[in-house]
């Protein structure tokens, strides 16, 4: 999959304890098989601006669009924005009408979040949100 200057993307962090973490970014340019990406939530160590890095193409996926929902089912996959990135988890239980307990396999944690914090994509509508880009048959599961 090729990306162009200005494309909104997500970069997967495949670190040992960061499976299921995606950072928002924008393509600046292409250099060989890599892209220069400026991140939308990460800053340089000296706070001089947003972080820019060379990123291999296989770590980049298109940024999915927004889908609005009114609630979740048990075991439904969700993305939660926390600690500067999107974390993939699933609904473990409903606490009250507007709060859900989310389990994260990547960290083996259960955390309660208010409904308003979720970004959610239904399975099948946009499978790349859960780590798959069908066009290049890559999966980060």
Coordinates of N, CA, C and O in Angstrom, one line a residue:
X1 N 0.9 -1.2 0.0 CA 0.0 0.0 0.0 C 0.9 1.2 0.0 O 1.8 1.3 0.8
X2 N 0.6 2.2 -0.9 CA 1.4 3.4 -1.0 C 0.6 4.5 -0.3 O -0.6 4.6 -0.3
X3 N 1.4 5.4 0.3 CA 0.8 6.6 1.0 C 1.3 7.8 0.3 O 2.4 7.8 -0.2
X4 N 0.6 8.9 0.4 CA 1.0 10.2 -0.2 C 1.2 11.3 0.9 O 0.6 11.2 2.0
X5 N 1.9 12.3 0.5 CA 2.1 13.4 1.4 C 0.8 13.9 1.9 O -0.2 14.1 1.1
X6 N 0.7 14.1 3.2 CA -0.6 14.7 3.8 C -1.6 13.6 4.3 O -2.6 13.9 4.9
X7 N -1.4 12.3 3.9 CA -2.3 11.3 4.3 C -2.3 11.1 5.8 O -1.2 11.1 6.5
X8 N -3.5 11.0 6.4 CA -3.7 10.7 7.8 C -3.5 9.2 8.0 O -4.2 8.4 7.3
X9 N -2.6 8.8 8.9 CA -2.3 7.4 9.1 C -2.2 7.1 10.5 O -2.3 7.9 11.4
X10 N -2.0 5.8 10.8 CA -1.7 5.3 12.1 C -0.4 4.4 12.0 O -0.3 3.7 11.0
X11 N 0.4 4.5 13.0 CA 1.6 3.7 13.1 C 1.5 2.7 14.3 O 1.2 3.1 15.4
X12 N 1.7 1.5 14.0 CA 1.6 0.4 15.0 C 2.9 0.4 15.8 O 4.0 0.5 15.2
X13 N 2.8 0.3 17.1 CA 4.0 0.1 18.0 C 4.0 -1.4 18.3 O 3.1 -1.9 19.0
X14 N 5.0 -2.1 17.7 CA 5.1 -3.6 17.9 C 6.0 -3.9 19.1 O 6.4 -5.1 19.2
X15 N 6.2 -3.0 20.0 CA 7.1 -3.3 21.1 C 6.5 -4.4 21.9 O 5.3 -4.7 21.9
X16 N 7.4 -5.1 22.7 CA 7.0 -6.3 23.4 C 5.8 -6.0 24.3 O 4.8 -6.8 24.4
X17 N 5.8 -4.9 25.0 CA 4.6 -4.6 25.9 C 3.7 -3.6 25.3 O 2.9 -3.0 26.1
X18 N 3.7 -3.4 24.0 CA 2.8 -2.4 23.4 C 1.9 -3.0 22.3 O 1.5 -2.2 21.5
X19 N 1.7 -4.3 22.3 CA 0.9 -4.8 21.2 C -0.5 -4.2 21.3 O -1.1 -4.0 22.4
X20 N -1.0 -3.8 20.2 CA -2.3 -3.2 20.1 C -2.3 -1.7 20.3 O -3.3 -1.1 20.7
X21 N -1.2 -1.0 20.2 CA -1.1 0.4 20.4 C -0.8 1.1 19.0 O 0.1 0.7 18.3
X22 N -1.6 2.1 18.7 CA -1.4 2.8 17.4 C -1.4 4.3 17.7 O -2.1 4.8 18.5
X23 N -0.4 5.0 17.0 CA -0.3 6.4 17.1 C -0.7 7.1 15.8 O -0.4 6.7 14.7
X24 N -1.4 8.2 16.0 CA -1.9 9.0 14.9 C -0.7 9.8 14.3 O 0.2 10.2 15.0
X25 N -0.7 9.9 12.9 CA 0.4 10.6 12.3 C -0.1 11.1 10.9 O -1.2 10.8 10.4
X26 N 0.8 11.8 10.3 CA 0.6 12.3 8.9 C 1.9 12.1 8.1 O 3.0 12.3 8.6
X27 N 1.7 11.6 6.9 CA 2.8 11.4 6.0 C 3.4 12.7 5.5 O 2.7 13.6 5.0
X28 N 4.8 12.8 5.7 CA 5.5 14.0 5.2 C 6.1 13.7 3.8 O 5.9 14.5 2.9
X29 N 6.7 12.6 3.7 CA 7.3 12.2 2.4 C 7.7 10.7 2.4 O 7.7 10.1 3.5
X30 N 8.1 10.2 1.3 CA 8.6 8.9 1.1 C 10.0 8.9 0.8 O 10.5 9.6 -0.1
X31 N 10.8 8.0 1.5 CA 12.2 7.9 1.2 C 12.5 6.4 1.1 O 12.6 5.7 2.1
X32 N 12.7 5.9 -0.2 CA 12.9 4.5 -0.4 C 11.7 3.7 0.0 O 10.6 4.0 -0.4
X33 N 11.9 2.7 0.9 CA 10.8 1.9 1.4 C 10.2 2.4 2.7 O 9.4 1.8 3.4
X34 N 10.6 3.6 3.2 CA 10.2 4.2 4.4 C 9.5 5.5 4.1 O 9.6 6.1 3.1
X35 N 8.8 6.0 5.2 CA 8.1 7.3 5.1 C 8.5 8.1 6.3 O 8.8 7.6 7.4
X36 N 8.6 9.4 6.0 CA 8.8 10.3 7.2 C 7.4 10.7 7.7 O 6.5 11.1 6.9
X37 N 7.2 10.4 8.9 CA 5.9 10.7 9.6 C 6.0 11.7 10.7 O 7.0 11.6 11.5
X38 N 5.1 12.6 10.7 CA 5.0 13.5 11.9 C 3.8 13.0 12.7 O 2.7 12.8 12.2
X39 N 4.1 12.8 14.0 CA 3.0 12.2 14.9 C 2.2 13.4 15.4 O 2.7 14.5 15.7
X40 N 0.9 13.1 15.6 CA 0.0 14.1 16.1 C -0.1 14.2 17.6 O -0.7 15.1 18.2
X41 N 0.4 13.2 18.3 CA 0.3 13.2 19.8 C 1.6 13.0 20.5 O 1.7 13.1 21.7
X42 N 2.7 12.7 19.8 CA 4.0 12.5 20.4 C 4.9 13.7 20.1 O 4.9 14.2 18.9
X43 N 5.7 14.2 21.0 CA 6.6 15.3 20.8 C 8.0 14.9 20.9 O 8.4 13.9 21.5
X44 N 8.9 15.7 20.4 CA 10.4 15.5 20.5 C 10.8 15.6 21.9 O 10.1 16.2 22.7
X45 N 11.9 14.9 22.2 CA 12.4 14.8 23.6 C 12.6 16.2 24.2 O 12.4 16.4 25.4
X46 N 13.0 17.2 23.4 CA 13.3 18.6 23.9 C 12.0 19.5 23.8 O 12.1 20.7 24.0
X47 N 10.9 18.9 23.5 CA 9.6 19.6 23.4 C 9.6 20.7 22.3 O 8.9 21.7 22.3
X48 N 10.5 20.5 21.3 CA 10.6 21.5 20.2 C 9.5 21.4 19.1 O 9.4 22.3 18.3
X49 N 8.7 20.4 19.2 CA 7.7 20.2 18.2 C 7.2 18.7 18.2 O 7.7 17.9 19.0
X50 N 6.3 18.4 17.3 CA 5.8 17.1 17.2 C 6.9 16.2 16.6 O 7.7 16.6 15.8
X51 N 7.0 14.9 17.1 CA 8.0 14.0 16.8 C 7.9 13.6 15.3 O 6.8 13.4 14.8
X52 N 9.0 13.6 14.6 CA 9.1 13.1 13.2 C 10.1 11.9 13.2 O 11.1 12.0 13.8
X53 N 9.7 10.9 12.5 CA 10.5 9.7 12.4 C 10.4 9.0 11.1 O 9.4 9.2 10.4
X54 N 11.4 8.3 10.7 CA 11.3 7.4 9.6 C 10.6 6.1 10.0 O 10.9 5.6 11.1
X55 N 9.6 5.7 9.2 CA 8.8 4.5 9.6 C 8.7 3.6 8.4 O 8.4 4.1 7.3
X56 N 8.9 2.3 8.6 CA 8.8 1.3 7.5 C 7.3 1.2 7.1 O 6.4 1.3 8.0
X57 N 7.1 1.0 5.9 CA 5.7 0.9 5.3 C 4.9 -0.1 6.0 O 3.6 0.1 6.1
X58 N 5.4 -1.2 6.4 CA 4.6 -2.3 7.0 C 4.2 -2.0 8.4 O 3.4 -2.8 9.0
X59 N 4.5 -0.8 8.9 CA 4.1 -0.4 10.3 C 3.0 0.7 10.2 O 2.6 1.3 11.2
X60 N 2.6 1.0 8.9 CA 1.6 2.1 8.7 C 0.3 1.5 8.1 O 0.4 0.6 7.3
X61 N -0.8 2.1 8.6 CA -2.1 1.8 8.0 C -2.9 3.0 7.9 O -2.6 4.0 8.6
X62 N -3.9 3.1 7.0 CA -4.7 4.2 6.8 C -5.5 4.5 8.1 O -5.8 3.6 8.8
X63 N -5.7 5.8 8.4 CA -6.5 6.1 9.6 C -8.0 5.9 9.3 O -8.5 6.4 8.3
X64 N -8.7 5.1 10.1 CA -10.1 4.8 9.8 C -10.9 6.0 10.1 O -10.6 6.9 10.8
X65 N -12.1 6.0 9.5 CA -13.1 7.1 9.7 C -13.8 6.9 11.0 O -13.7 5.8 11.7
X66 N -14.7 7.8 11.4 CA -15.4 7.7 12.6 C -16.7 7.0 12.4 O -17.4 7.1 11.3
X67 N -17.1 6.2 13.3 CA -18.4 5.5 13.4 C -19.0 5.7 14.7 O -18.3 5.6 15.7
X68 N -20.2 6.2 14.7 CA -20.9 6.5 16.0 C -21.8 5.4 16.5 O -22.6 4.8 15.7
X69 N -21.7 5.0 17.7 CA -22.6 4.0 18.3 C -23.2 4.5 19.6 O -22.8 5.5 20.2
X70 N -24.2 3.7 20.1 CA -24.9 4.1 21.3 C -24.6 3.2 22.5 O -25.0 3.5 23.6
X71 N -23.9 2.1 22.2 CA -23.6 1.2 23.3 C -22.7 0.1 22.7 O -22.5 0.0 21.5
X72 N -22.3 -0.8 23.7 CA -21.4 -1.9 23.3 C -22.0 -3.2 23.8 O -22.6 -3.3 24.8
X73 N -21.6 -4.3 23.2 CA -21.9 -5.7 23.6 C -20.7 -6.2 24.3 O -19.6 -5.8 24.1
X74 N -20.9 -7.2 25.2 CA -19.8 -7.9 25.9 C -18.9 -8.5 24.8 O -19.4 -9.0 23.8
X75 N -17.6 -8.5 25.1 CA -16.6 -9.0 24.2 C -16.4 -8.3 22.9 O -15.6 -8.7 22.0
X76 N -17.0 -7.1 22.7 CA -16.9 -6.3 21.5 C -15.6 -5.6 21.5 O -15.1 -5.1 22.6
X77 N -14.8 -5.6 20.4 CA -13.6 -4.9 20.3 C -13.8 -3.4 20.3 O -14.7 -2.9 19.7
X78 N -12.9 -2.7 21.0 CA -13.0 -1.2 21.1 C -11.5 -0.7 21.0 O -10.6 -1.4 21.3
X79 N -11.4 0.6 20.6 CA -10.2 1.3 20.7 C -10.4 2.4 21.7 O -11.4 3.1 21.7
X80 N -9.4 2.5 22.6 CA -9.5 3.5 23.7 C -8.2 4.4 23.5 O -7.1 4.0 23.4
X81 N -8.5 5.8 23.5 CA -7.4 6.7 23.5 C -6.8 6.9 24.9 O -7.5 7.5 25.7
X82 N -5.6 6.5 25.1 CA -4.9 6.7 26.4 C -3.4 6.8 26.2 O -2.9 6.1 25.3
X83 N -2.7 7.6 27.0 CA -1.3 7.6 27.0 C -0.8 7.9 25.6 O 0.2 7.3 25.1
X84 N -1.4 8.9 24.9 CA -0.9 9.4 23.6 C -1.2 8.4 22.4 O -0.7 8.7 21.3
X85 N -1.9 7.3 22.6 CA -2.1 6.4 21.5 C -3.4 5.6 21.6 O -4.1 5.8 22.6
X86 N -3.8 4.9 20.6 CA -5.0 4.1 20.6 C -4.7 2.6 21.0 O -3.9 2.0 20.3
X87 N -5.4 2.2 22.0 CA -5.1 0.8 22.5 C -6.3 -0.1 22.2 O -7.5 0.3 22.4
X88 N -6.1 -1.3 21.7 CA -7.1 -2.2 21.3 C -7.5 -3.1 22.5 O -6.6 -3.6 23.2
X89 N -8.7 -3.1 22.9 CA -9.2 -3.9 24.0 C -10.6 -4.5 23.6 O -11.0 -4.4 22.5
X90 N -11.2 -5.1 24.6 CA -12.6 -5.6 24.4 C -13.4 -5.3 25.7 O -12.9 -5.2 26.8
X91 N -14.7 -5.2 25.5 CA -15.6 -4.9 26.6 C -15.7 -6.1 27.5 O -16.2 -7.2 27.1
X92 N -15.3 -6.0 28.7 CA -15.4 -7.1 29.7 C -16.7 -7.1 30.5 O -17.2 -8.1 30.8
X93 N -17.2 -5.9 30.8 CA -18.5 -5.7 31.4 C -19.0 -4.3 31.4 O -18.2 -3.4 31.1
X94 N -20.3 -4.1 31.6 CA -20.9 -2.8 31.7 C -21.0 -2.5 33.2 O -21.6 -3.3 33.9
X95 N -20.5 -1.4 33.6 CA -20.5 -1.0 35.0 C -21.8 -0.3 35.3 O -22.5 -0.7 36.2
X96 N -22.0 0.8 34.6 CA -23.3 1.5 34.7 C -23.6 1.9 33.3 O -22.9 1.6 32.3
X97 N -24.7 2.7 33.1 CA -25.2 3.0 31.7 C -24.1 3.7 30.9 O -24.0 3.4 29.7
X98 N -23.2 4.5 31.5 CA -22.3 5.2 30.7 C -20.8 4.8 31.0 O -19.9 5.5 30.6
X99 N -20.6 3.7 31.6 CA -19.2 3.2 31.9 C -19.1 1.7 31.6 O -20.0 0.9 31.8
X100 N -17.9 1.4 31.0 CA -17.6 0.0 30.7 C -16.2 -0.4 31.2 O -15.3 0.4 31.3
X101 N -16.1 -1.6 31.6 CA -14.8 -2.2 32.0 C -14.2 -2.8 30.7 O -14.8 -3.6 30.0
X102 N -13.0 -2.3 30.4 CA -12.3 -2.8 29.2 C -11.1 -3.6 29.6 O -10.3 -3.2 30.4
X103 N -10.9 -4.8 28.9 CA -9.8 -5.6 29.2 C -8.8 -5.4 28.0 O -9.2 -5.4 26.8
X104 N -7.5 -5.3 28.3 CA -6.5 -5.1 27.3 C -5.5 -6.4 27.4 O -4.8 -6.5 28.4
X105 N -5.6 -7.2 26.4 CA -4.7 -8.4 26.4 C -3.2 -8.0 26.4 O -2.4 -8.7 27.0
X106 N -2.9 -6.8 25.8 CA -1.5 -6.4 25.7 C -0.8 -6.2 27.0 O 0.4 -6.4 27.2
X107 N -1.6 -5.7 28.0 CA -1.1 -5.4 29.3 C -1.7 -6.2 30.4 O -1.3 -6.1 31.6
X108 N -2.7 -7.1 30.0 CA -3.5 -7.9 31.0 C -4.1 -7.0 32.1 O -4.1 -7.3 33.2
X109 N -4.6 -5.8 31.7 CA -5.2 -4.9 32.6 C -6.7 -4.8 32.3 O -7.2 -4.9 31.1
X110 N -7.5 -4.5 33.3 CA -8.9 -4.1 33.2 C -9.1 -2.7 33.7 O -8.7 -2.4 34.9
X111 N -9.6 -1.8 32.9 CA -9.7 -0.4 33.3 C -11.2 0.1 32.9 O -11.7 -0.3 31.9
X112 N -11.7 0.8 33.8 CA -13.1 1.4 33.6 C -13.0 2.7 32.9 O -12.2 3.6 33.2
X113 N -13.8 2.9 31.8 CA -13.8 4.1 31.0 C -15.2 4.6 30.8 O -16.1 3.7 30.6
X114 N -15.4 5.9 30.7 CA -16.7 6.4 30.4 C -16.9 6.2 28.9 O -16.0 6.2 28.1
X115 N -18.2 6.0 28.5 CA -18.6 5.7 27.1 C -18.0 6.8 26.2 O -17.5 6.4 25.1
X116 N -18.0 8.0 26.6 CA -17.6 9.1 25.7 C -16.1 9.0 25.2 O -15.7 9.7 24.2
X117 N -15.3 8.3 25.9 CA -13.8 8.2 25.5 C -13.5 7.3 24.4 O -12.5 7.3 23.8
X118 N -14.4 6.4 24.0 CA -14.2 5.3 23.0 C -14.2 5.8 21.6 O -15.0 6.7 21.2
X119 N -13.4 5.2 20.8 CA -13.5 5.3 19.3 C -13.8 3.8 19.0 O -13.2 2.9 19.5
X120 N -14.8 3.6 18.1 CA -15.3 2.2 17.9 C -15.6 2.0 16.5 O -16.2 2.8 15.8
X121 N -15.1 0.8 16.0 CA -15.4 0.4 14.7 C -16.0 -1.0 14.7 O -15.4 -1.9 15.3
X122 N -17.2 -1.2 14.2 CA -17.8 -2.5 14.1 C -17.0 -3.5 13.3 O -16.5 -3.1 12.2
X123 N -16.8 -4.7 13.7 CA -16.1 -5.7 13.0 C -16.7 -5.9 11.6 O -17.9 -6.0 11.5
X124 N -15.9 -5.9 10.6 CA -16.4 -6.0 9.2 C -16.6 -4.7 8.5 O -16.6 -4.7 7.3
X125 N -16.9 -3.6 9.2 CA -17.1 -2.4 8.6 C -15.7 -1.8 8.1 O -15.6 -1.2 7.1
X126 N -14.8 -1.9 9.0 CA -13.4 -1.4 8.7 C -12.4 -2.3 9.4 O -11.9 -1.9 10.4
X127 N -12.1 -3.4 8.9 CA -11.3 -4.4 9.6 C -9.9 -3.9 9.9 O -9.3 -4.3 10.8
X128 N -9.4 -2.9 9.2 CA -8.1 -2.4 9.4 C -7.9 -1.8 10.8 O -6.9 -1.7 11.4
X129 N -9.0 -1.3 11.4 CA -9.0 -0.8 12.7 C -8.5 -1.8 13.8 O -8.0 -1.4 14.8
X130 N -8.7 -3.0 13.5 CA -8.3 -4.1 14.4 C -6.9 -4.7 14.0 O -6.6 -5.8 14.4
X131 N -6.2 -4.0 13.1 CA -4.9 -4.5 12.8 C -4.8 -5.2 11.4 O -3.8 -5.8 11.2
X132 N -5.8 -5.2 10.6 CA -5.7 -5.8 9.3 C -5.8 -4.8 8.2 O -6.7 -4.0 8.2
X133 N -5.0 -5.0 7.2 CA -5.2 -4.2 5.9 C -5.4 -5.3 4.9 O -4.4 -5.9 4.4
X134 N -6.7 -5.6 4.5 CA -6.9 -6.7 3.6 C -6.2 -6.5 2.3 O -5.8 -7.5 1.7
X135 N -6.0 -5.3 1.8 CA -5.4 -5.1 0.5 C -4.0 -5.7 0.4 O -3.6 -6.1 -0.7
X136 N -3.3 -5.7 1.5 CA -1.9 -6.2 1.4 C -1.8 -7.5 2.3 O -0.7 -8.0 2.5
X137 N -3.0 -8.0 2.8 CA -3.0 -9.2 3.6 C -2.0 -9.2 4.8 O -1.3 -10.1 5.0
X138 N -2.0 -8.1 5.5 CA -1.1 -8.0 6.7 C -2.0 -7.9 7.9 O -3.0 -7.2 7.9
X139 N -1.7 -8.6 8.9 CA -2.4 -8.6 10.2 C -1.5 -8.4 11.3 O -0.4 -9.1 11.3
X140 N -1.9 -7.6 12.3 CA -1.0 -7.4 13.5 C -1.8 -8.0 14.6 O -2.1 -7.4 15.6
X141 N -2.0 -9.3 14.6 CA -2.7 -10.0 15.7 C -1.8 -10.9 16.4 O -0.9 -11.4 15.8

